[in-house]
Each structure stands twice: as structure tokens, then as C-alpha cells.
Amino acid sequence: LQEDPLSGEVFGYAINRVLGKPVFGNGSATQVNVAPDGSPETLKRLRRSLVADLIAILREVDAHNVDREWRDQQSLQAYVFDTYERELLVGALLRVIEESTDLTVIEDALAVLFHFQHPDLAQADDQPEKEVLFPLVVLTEVLRGIYALPIPVSYRFADVNRALQPSRYGFTYRPNDWFDFRLSNRMRADAILRAWTQEDTGVLDDIRRRLRWRVWGANSVINGLRERVRDTGVLFAWPPKFRLPESFGFG
């Protein structure tokens, strides 16, 4: 997820789903959504779309697992590259819960929030019945904890992507001064502000492409890291078989 630093609003997101053929019928799919303008209603629709895209994936896996034996069920693990993306996700989910009047939308946002488990859940009327230990893995936290990279200052996305390319099917993310900072993983907002203030709709495709490349590049980081630590004993377990969390229904 990426935000406009002036308004603090999420202006676009990308979701890359991989290894989902047993459930979805295809191995991967990438969804990208960018707000074409900065109006409150457009940004509100973007947040609701984020919830809809996430809950659609979670419900599909949940439905696949519900009547199957444990060995036939599927696991699910979500990743973001940096901590700010986790905060943007949780913030967007909370905004949907606070601003919506549609009960279905609120329940969908709560279900996603329940899975990703955040301290702000203490403010919600419902609470999850079971906890997920690692619902959303932040790759920069993992890298700093278990792997030393030849990067002198900060774990910049493009540098990490280049250093941890897998041996097969990697995607190299090439930074661009129009979209990327030199010492930060946040996307520059110049392009989206140009689209919003100058009505340059052509730049929206460039933003979508850049978001798509980012999630593809993050997948390469995950695969490259797995390759390098495969025989070290660091990776010792799979994520649990996925089920959507149930709530206690407290009022």
C-alpha cells in the first residue's frame, strides 16, 4: 500500500497472490487499484475495494478448507515489505469500519482485521476467538533478524530485491527517481499528485505498473530468502491451515 504524505490517504495498493491453484484454479493473480482523483468519495471507494479484494481471497481459502481433512487443507501467509505498509493496511481497515454504514462492509473489514490481529482491535465491539501467531510478515523485520545483506545504510526495496534474487523465476525491480526515494521504501507521491491536480490520467497506468512491479519484486525477495536459508534450520514450520476467525459477538 502507498499513501500521499500531504493528506495521509492511501492512494493505491497491489495484491499478489501466488501458489493458489488448488483453491483458485490458477497459480497466481495480481490485483492493482489506484484512486483516479483525490476526492473523499473516491478514496473511500478505494478503501472499500481493498477490503473486498482481501476478503474475497480469504473467504475462498476458508470455503476450500471447511469440509476437507486437515492434510487436504491449504495454508495462507500474507506479507508486506516494510512496517509502514502494515500500518497503512490496519489504518485503512479501521477507517472502513468507522466510516461505513453498510453492515456487510463493516463485517468484512472486521473479519480481515481479526485475521491480521492488531492492538486497535481493543476498540472494536467484536473480538476474535482465536489468534494467528504471524498473520502478516514484515519482510524488513525478518531480514534484519536473520540475514545480513551488503547494504550499508537502510534496507531499500530495490537493493534487497537485487541482492536476494532467487535462482529461478525472479523479478528484478529497477528503481526510478520519479517513483522511488533513495533512502526510503515509500513510493514518491509526485505522480499521483500530478494525476489529481493536473488531471493527467495517463500517469495512472505508470503508477499501477509500478505497484505491480513492487509486489512481484517482493515475491522474489521471499523466494530468494527461502532458498538461502533452506538448509539452515531457520524455516521449521508451515503457516497453520487457514480458517477465517470467528468472533465472540460481544455487544
mmCIF file of C-alpha atoms in Angstrom:
data_model
loop_
_atom_site.group_PDB
_atom_site.id
_atom_site.type_symbol
_atom_site.label_atom_id
_atom_site.label_comp_id
_atom_site.label_asym_id
_atom_site.label_seq_id
_atom_site.Cartn_x
_atom_site.Cartn_y
_atom_site.Cartn_z
ATOM 1 C CA LEU A 1 0.000 0.000 0.000
ATOM 2 C CA GLN A 2 1.145 3.572 -0.712
ATOM 3 C CA GLU A 3 -0.030 6.902 0.674
ATOM 4 C CA ASP A 4 0.008 10.563 -0.228
ATOM 5 C CA PRO A 5 2.082 12.168 2.557
ATOM 6 C CA LEU A 6 0.222 15.503 2.289
ATOM 7 C CA SER A 7 -3.211 14.074 3.027
ATOM 8 C CA GLY A 8 -2.149 10.829 4.709
ATOM 9 C CA GLU A 9 -4.544 8.932 2.421
ATOM 10 C CA VAL A 10 -3.833 5.579 0.795
ATOM 11 C CA PHE A 11 -3.879 6.268 -2.948
ATOM 12 C CA GLY A 12 -3.156 2.790 -4.296
ATOM 13 C CA TYR A 13 -2.464 -0.825 -3.493
ATOM 14 C CA ALA A 14 -1.456 -4.089 -5.138
ATOM 15 C CA ILE A 15 -2.130 -7.652 -4.004
ATOM 16 C CA ASN A 16 -0.098 -10.514 -5.454
ATOM 17 C CA ARG A 17 -1.480 -13.994 -4.818
ATOM 18 C CA VAL A 18 0.783 -16.952 -5.596
ATOM 19 C CA LEU A 19 0.613 -20.755 -5.289
ATOM 20 C CA GLY A 20 -3.177 -20.737 -5.226
ATOM 21 C CA LYS A 21 -4.005 -23.252 -7.947
ATOM 22 C CA PRO A 22 -5.635 -25.875 -5.664
ATOM 23 C CA VAL A 23 -8.104 -23.230 -4.476
ATOM 24 C CA PHE A 24 -8.444 -20.672 -7.271
ATOM 25 C CA GLY A 25 -7.715 -22.766 -10.337
ATOM 26 C CA ASN A 26 -4.746 -20.601 -11.358
ATOM 27 C CA GLY A 27 -1.306 -20.319 -9.803
ATOM 28 C CA SER A 28 -1.173 -16.566 -9.361
ATOM 29 C CA ALA A 29 -3.046 -13.325 -9.834
ATOM 30 C CA THR A 30 -2.230 -9.679 -9.221
ATOM 31 C CA GLN A 31 -4.819 -7.027 -8.392
ATOM 32 C CA VAL A 32 -3.928 -3.335 -8.599
ATOM 33 C CA ASN A 33 -6.128 -0.371 -7.732
ATOM 34 C CA VAL A 34 -5.272 3.350 -7.822
ATOM 35 C CA ALA A 35 -7.516 6.290 -6.931
ATOM 36 C CA PRO A 36 -8.021 8.339 -10.125
ATOM 37 C CA ASP A 37 -8.644 11.506 -8.101
ATOM 38 C CA GLY A 38 -8.216 12.715 -4.536
ATOM 39 C CA SER A 39 -11.853 13.283 -3.648
ATOM 40 C CA PRO A 40 -13.027 11.870 -0.303
ATOM 41 C CA GLU A 41 -15.611 9.679 -2.019
ATOM 42 C CA THR A 42 -13.049 8.180 -4.422
ATOM 43 C CA LEU A 43 -10.627 7.420 -1.588
ATOM 44 C CA LYS A 44 -13.463 5.890 0.417
ATOM 45 C CA ARG A 45 -14.292 3.601 -2.528
ATOM 46 C CA LEU A 46 -10.618 2.612 -2.766
ATOM 47 C CA ARG A 47 -10.573 1.532 0.886
ATOM 48 C CA ARG A 48 -13.766 -0.468 0.421
ATOM 49 C CA SER A 49 -12.264 -2.084 -2.672
ATOM 50 C CA LEU A 50 -9.201 -3.094 -0.645
ATOM 51 C CA VAL A 51 -11.452 -4.808 1.890
ATOM 52 C CA ALA A 52 -13.448 -6.523 -0.858
ATOM 53 C CA ASP A 53 -10.321 -7.821 -2.614
ATOM 54 C CA LEU A 54 -8.796 -9.149 0.612
ATOM 55 C CA ILE A 55 -11.931 -10.782 1.979
ATOM 56 C CA ALA A 56 -12.593 -12.433 -1.389
ATOM 57 C CA ILE A 57 -9.243 -14.229 -1.175
ATOM 58 C CA LEU A 58 -9.647 -15.151 2.490
ATOM 59 C CA ARG A 59 -13.191 -16.456 2.012
ATOM 60 C CA GLU A 60 -12.173 -18.570 -0.970
ATOM 61 C CA VAL A 61 -9.469 -20.342 1.049
ATOM 62 C CA ASP A 62 -11.798 -20.665 4.043
ATOM 63 C CA ALA A 63 -14.509 -22.233 1.873
ATOM 64 C CA HIS A 64 -11.956 -24.630 0.372
ATOM 65 C CA ASN A 65 -10.826 -25.804 3.819
ATOM 66 C CA VAL A 66 -14.136 -26.004 5.654
ATOM 67 C CA ASP A 67 -15.137 -29.609 4.771
ATOM 68 C CA ARG A 68 -11.730 -31.104 3.981
ATOM 69 C CA GLU A 69 -9.438 -33.288 6.036
ATOM 70 C CA TRP A 70 -6.524 -31.445 7.637
ATOM 71 C CA ARG A 71 -3.963 -32.821 5.166
ATOM 72 C CA ASP A 72 -6.052 -31.550 2.225
ATOM 73 C CA GLN A 73 -6.489 -28.034 3.598
ATOM 74 C CA GLN A 74 -4.427 -25.057 2.454
ATOM 75 C CA SER A 75 -2.270 -22.623 4.424
ATOM 76 C CA LEU A 76 -2.245 -18.876 3.848
ATOM 77 C CA GLN A 77 0.503 -16.377 4.655
ATOM 78 C CA ALA A 78 0.435 -12.639 3.950
ATOM 79 C CA TYR A 79 3.476 -10.387 3.568
ATOM 80 C CA VAL A 80 4.305 -6.706 3.275
ATOM 81 C CA PHE A 81 7.789 -5.399 2.651
ATOM 82 C CA ASP A 82 8.016 -2.621 5.242
ATOM 83 C CA THR A 83 6.340 -1.666 8.510
ATOM 84 C CA TYR A 84 4.620 1.419 7.088
ATOM 85 C CA GLU A 85 2.574 -0.835 4.796
ATOM 86 C CA ARG A 86 1.281 -2.794 7.786
ATOM 87 C CA GLU A 87 0.206 0.451 9.452
ATOM 88 C CA LEU A 88 -1.458 1.669 6.253
ATOM 89 C CA LEU A 89 -3.378 -1.608 5.965
ATOM 90 C CA VAL A 90 -4.636 -1.525 9.536
ATOM 91 C CA GLY A 91 -5.444 2.180 9.248
ATOM 92 C CA ALA A 92 -7.456 1.601 6.071
ATOM 93 C CA LEU A 93 -9.416 -1.242 7.667
ATOM 94 C CA LEU A 94 -10.226 0.865 10.722
ATOM 95 C CA ARG A 95 -11.336 3.756 8.505
ATOM 96 C CA VAL A 96 -13.746 1.459 6.659
ATOM 97 C CA ILE A 97 -15.218 0.260 9.956
ATOM 98 C CA GLU A 98 -15.606 3.811 11.252
ATOM 99 C CA GLU A 99 -16.988 5.452 8.112
ATOM 100 C CA SER A 100 -19.284 2.744 6.691
ATOM 101 C CA THR A 101 -22.997 2.468 7.260
ATOM 102 C CA ASP A 102 -23.302 -0.816 5.344
ATOM 103 C CA LEU A 103 -23.197 -3.629 7.931
ATOM 104 C CA THR A 104 -21.890 -6.129 5.366
ATOM 105 C CA VAL A 105 -18.897 -3.915 4.566
ATOM 106 C CA ILE A 106 -18.197 -3.405 8.288
ATOM 107 C CA GLU A 107 -18.323 -7.153 8.956
ATOM 108 C CA ASP A 108 -15.974 -7.830 6.015
ATOM 109 C CA ALA A 109 -13.482 -5.246 7.299
ATOM 110 C CA LEU A 110 -13.684 -6.693 10.817
ATOM 111 C CA ALA A 111 -13.078 -10.215 9.500
ATOM 112 C CA VAL A 112 -9.912 -9.045 7.710
ATOM 113 C CA LEU A 113 -8.815 -7.073 10.777
ATOM 114 C CA PHE A 114 -9.478 -10.087 13.008
ATOM 115 C CA HIS A 115 -7.138 -12.173 10.885
ATOM 116 C CA PHE A 116 -4.358 -9.594 10.841
ATOM 117 C CA GLN A 117 -4.634 -9.031 14.628
ATOM 118 C CA HIS A 118 -3.796 -5.514 15.772
ATOM 119 C CA PRO A 119 -3.919 -3.742 19.175
ATOM 120 C CA ASP A 120 -6.588 -1.410 17.807
ATOM 121 C CA LEU A 121 -8.976 -4.353 17.957
ATOM 122 C CA ALA A 122 -9.403 -3.466 21.630
ATOM 123 C CA GLN A 123 -11.651 -0.633 20.443
ATOM 124 C CA ALA A 124 -13.917 -2.939 18.424
ATOM 125 C CA ASP A 125 -17.252 -4.339 19.622
ATOM 126 C CA ASP A 126 -16.325 -7.860 18.476
ATOM 127 C CA GLN A 127 -13.174 -9.794 19.337
ATOM 128 C CA PRO A 128 -11.558 -12.741 17.502
ATOM 129 C CA GLU A 129 -11.981 -16.126 19.140
ATOM 130 C CA LYS A 130 -8.556 -17.449 18.073
ATOM 131 C CA GLU A 131 -5.235 -15.740 17.454
ATOM 132 C CA VAL A 132 -2.946 -16.180 14.461
ATOM 133 C CA LEU A 133 0.718 -16.070 15.507
ATOM 134 C CA PHE A 134 2.172 -14.481 12.366
ATOM 135 C CA PRO A 135 -0.739 -13.163 10.289
ATOM 136 C CA LEU A 136 1.257 -10.515 8.409
ATOM 137 C CA VAL A 137 5.013 -10.931 7.995
ATOM 138 C CA VAL A 138 7.017 -7.711 7.521
ATOM 139 C CA LEU A 139 9.970 -8.675 5.356
ATOM 140 C CA THR A 140 12.329 -5.931 6.565
ATOM 141 C CA GLU A 141 11.912 -7.167 10.160
ATOM 142 C CA VAL A 142 12.676 -10.743 9.104
ATOM 143 C CA LEU A 143 15.725 -9.689 7.084
ATOM 144 C CA ARG A 144 17.216 -7.616 9.880
ATOM 145 C CA GLY A 145 16.742 -10.503 12.284
ATOM 146 C CA ILE A 146 18.168 -13.436 10.322
ATOM 147 C CA TYR A 147 20.158 -12.237 7.314
ATOM 148 C CA ALA A 148 22.993 -9.771 6.811
ATOM 149 C CA LEU A 149 22.940 -8.032 3.438
ATOM 150 C CA PRO A 150 25.722 -5.953 1.833
ATOM 151 C CA ILE A 151 23.645 -2.790 2.179
ATOM 152 C CA PRO A 152 25.343 -0.003 4.152
ATOM 153 C CA VAL A 153 22.512 2.332 5.216
ATOM 154 C CA SER A 154 18.935 1.052 5.021
ATOM 155 C CA TYR A 155 17.251 -2.000 3.541
ATOM 156 C CA ARG A 156 15.922 -0.213 0.491
ATOM 157 C CA PHE A 157 13.473 -2.283 -1.526
ATOM 158 C CA ALA A 158 15.366 -2.212 -4.815
ATOM 159 C CA ASP A 159 18.678 -3.109 -3.136
ATOM 160 C CA VAL A 160 17.159 -6.014 -1.202
ATOM 161 C CA ASN A 161 15.412 -7.253 -4.337
ATOM 162 C CA ARG A 162 18.669 -7.205 -6.274
ATOM 163 C CA ALA A 163 20.650 -8.949 -3.501
ATOM 164 C CA LEU A 164 18.110 -11.732 -2.888
ATOM 165 C CA GLN A 165 17.141 -12.795 -6.405
ATOM 166 C CA PRO A 166 16.097 -16.476 -6.496
ATOM 167 C CA SER A 167 17.801 -18.874 -8.884
ATOM 168 C CA ARG A 168 14.594 -19.267 -10.930
ATOM 169 C CA TYR A 169 11.697 -17.032 -11.908
ATOM 170 C CA GLY A 170 12.976 -13.919 -10.158
ATOM 171 C CA PHE A 171 11.737 -10.415 -10.922
ATOM 172 C CA THR A 172 14.195 -7.528 -10.748
ATOM 173 C CA TYR A 173 12.735 -4.234 -9.556
ATOM 174 C CA ARG A 174 14.504 -1.269 -11.161
ATOM 175 C CA PRO A 175 14.186 1.974 -9.164
ATOM 176 C CA ASN A 176 13.134 5.216 -10.789
ATOM 177 C CA ASP A 177 13.657 8.718 -9.372
ATOM 178 C CA TRP A 178 10.084 9.627 -10.296
ATOM 179 C CA PHE A 179 8.698 6.893 -8.020
ATOM 180 C CA ASP A 180 11.427 5.874 -5.563
ATOM 181 C CA PHE A 181 13.268 7.641 -2.748
ATOM 182 C CA ARG A 182 16.964 6.996 -2.234
ATOM 183 C CA LEU A 183 16.697 6.050 1.458
ATOM 184 C CA SER A 184 13.035 5.182 1.965
ATOM 185 C CA ASN A 185 10.783 2.372 0.780
ATOM 186 C CA ARG A 186 7.733 4.586 0.445
ATOM 187 C CA MET A 187 6.670 5.441 -3.082
ATOM 188 C CA ARG A 188 7.082 9.078 -4.068
ATOM 189 C CA ALA A 189 3.737 10.837 -4.435
ATOM 190 C CA ASP A 190 4.750 13.137 -7.308
ATOM 191 C CA ALA A 191 2.980 11.004 -9.903
ATOM 192 C CA ILE A 192 -0.320 10.637 -8.019
ATOM 193 C CA LEU A 193 -0.393 14.359 -7.200
ATOM 194 C CA ARG A 194 0.106 15.108 -10.867
ATOM 195 C CA ALA A 195 -2.853 12.884 -11.703
ATOM 196 C CA TRP A 196 -5.006 14.510 -9.024
ATOM 197 C CA THR A 197 -4.061 18.176 -9.524
ATOM 198 C CA GLN A 198 -3.358 18.310 -13.262
ATOM 199 C CA GLU A 199 -5.839 15.624 -14.337
ATOM 200 C CA ASP A 200 -3.049 13.733 -16.077
ATOM 201 C CA THR A 201 -4.822 10.360 -16.214
ATOM 202 C CA GLY A 202 -2.054 8.855 -18.340
ATOM 203 C CA VAL A 203 0.249 8.691 -15.329
ATOM 204 C CA LEU A 204 -2.214 6.383 -13.522
ATOM 205 C CA ASP A 205 -1.084 3.458 -15.694
ATOM 206 C CA ASP A 206 2.512 4.183 -14.711
ATOM 207 C CA ILE A 207 1.536 4.065 -11.026
ATOM 208 C CA ARG A 208 -0.361 0.797 -11.496
ATOM 209 C CA ARG A 209 2.611 -0.707 -13.288
ATOM 210 C CA ARG A 210 4.990 0.401 -10.529
ATOM 211 C CA LEU A 211 2.750 -1.085 -7.800
ATOM 212 C CA ARG A 212 2.530 -4.350 -9.739
ATOM 213 C CA TRP A 213 6.321 -4.458 -10.064
ATOM 214 C CA ARG A 214 6.682 -3.882 -6.327
ATOM 215 C CA VAL A 215 4.621 -6.906 -5.309
ATOM 216 C CA TRP A 216 6.341 -9.038 -7.951
ATOM 217 C CA GLY A 217 9.700 -7.858 -6.612
ATOM 218 C CA ALA A 218 8.639 -8.646 -3.034
ATOM 219 C CA ASN A 219 7.727 -12.181 -4.093
ATOM 220 C CA SER A 220 11.246 -12.563 -5.496
ATOM 221 C CA VAL A 221 12.656 -11.451 -2.141
ATOM 222 C CA ILE A 222 10.584 -14.101 -0.330
ATOM 223 C CA ASN A 223 11.671 -16.855 -2.715
ATOM 224 C CA GLY A 224 15.303 -15.748 -2.689
ATOM 225 C CA LEU A 225 15.387 -15.664 1.110
ATOM 226 C CA ARG A 226 13.819 -19.127 1.338
ATOM 227 C CA GLU A 227 16.461 -20.516 -0.998
ATOM 228 C CA ARG A 228 19.299 -19.118 1.080
ATOM 229 C CA VAL A 229 18.060 -20.344 4.458
ATOM 230 C CA ARG A 230 16.500 -23.625 3.321
ATOM 231 C CA ASP A 231 19.185 -25.853 4.858
ATOM 232 C CA THR A 232 19.916 -23.750 7.951
ATOM 233 C CA GLY A 233 17.040 -24.816 10.176
ATOM 234 C CA VAL A 234 15.632 -21.276 10.291
ATOM 235 C CA LEU A 235 12.499 -22.330 8.401
ATOM 236 C CA PHE A 236 10.939 -25.022 10.564
ATOM 237 C CA ALA A 237 7.168 -24.788 10.134
ATOM 238 C CA TRP A 238 4.396 -24.014 7.695
ATOM 239 C CA PRO A 239 1.645 -21.489 8.496
ATOM 240 C CA PRO A 240 -1.440 -23.112 10.053
ATOM 241 C CA LYS A 241 -4.259 -24.346 7.855
ATOM 242 C CA PHE A 242 -6.346 -21.270 7.164
ATOM 243 C CA ARG A 243 -9.789 -20.546 8.533
ATOM 244 C CA LEU A 244 -11.485 -17.193 8.847
ATOM 245 C CA PRO A 245 -11.577 -16.148 12.500
ATOM 246 C CA GLU A 246 -14.892 -16.386 14.294
ATOM 247 C CA SER A 247 -15.982 -13.683 16.715
ATOM 248 C CA PHE A 248 -17.479 -13.979 20.177
ATOM 249 C CA GLY A 249 -20.180 -11.474 19.208
ATOM 250 C CA PHE A 250 -19.851 -9.261 22.276
ATOM 251 C CA GLY A 251 -22.136 -6.221 22.212
#
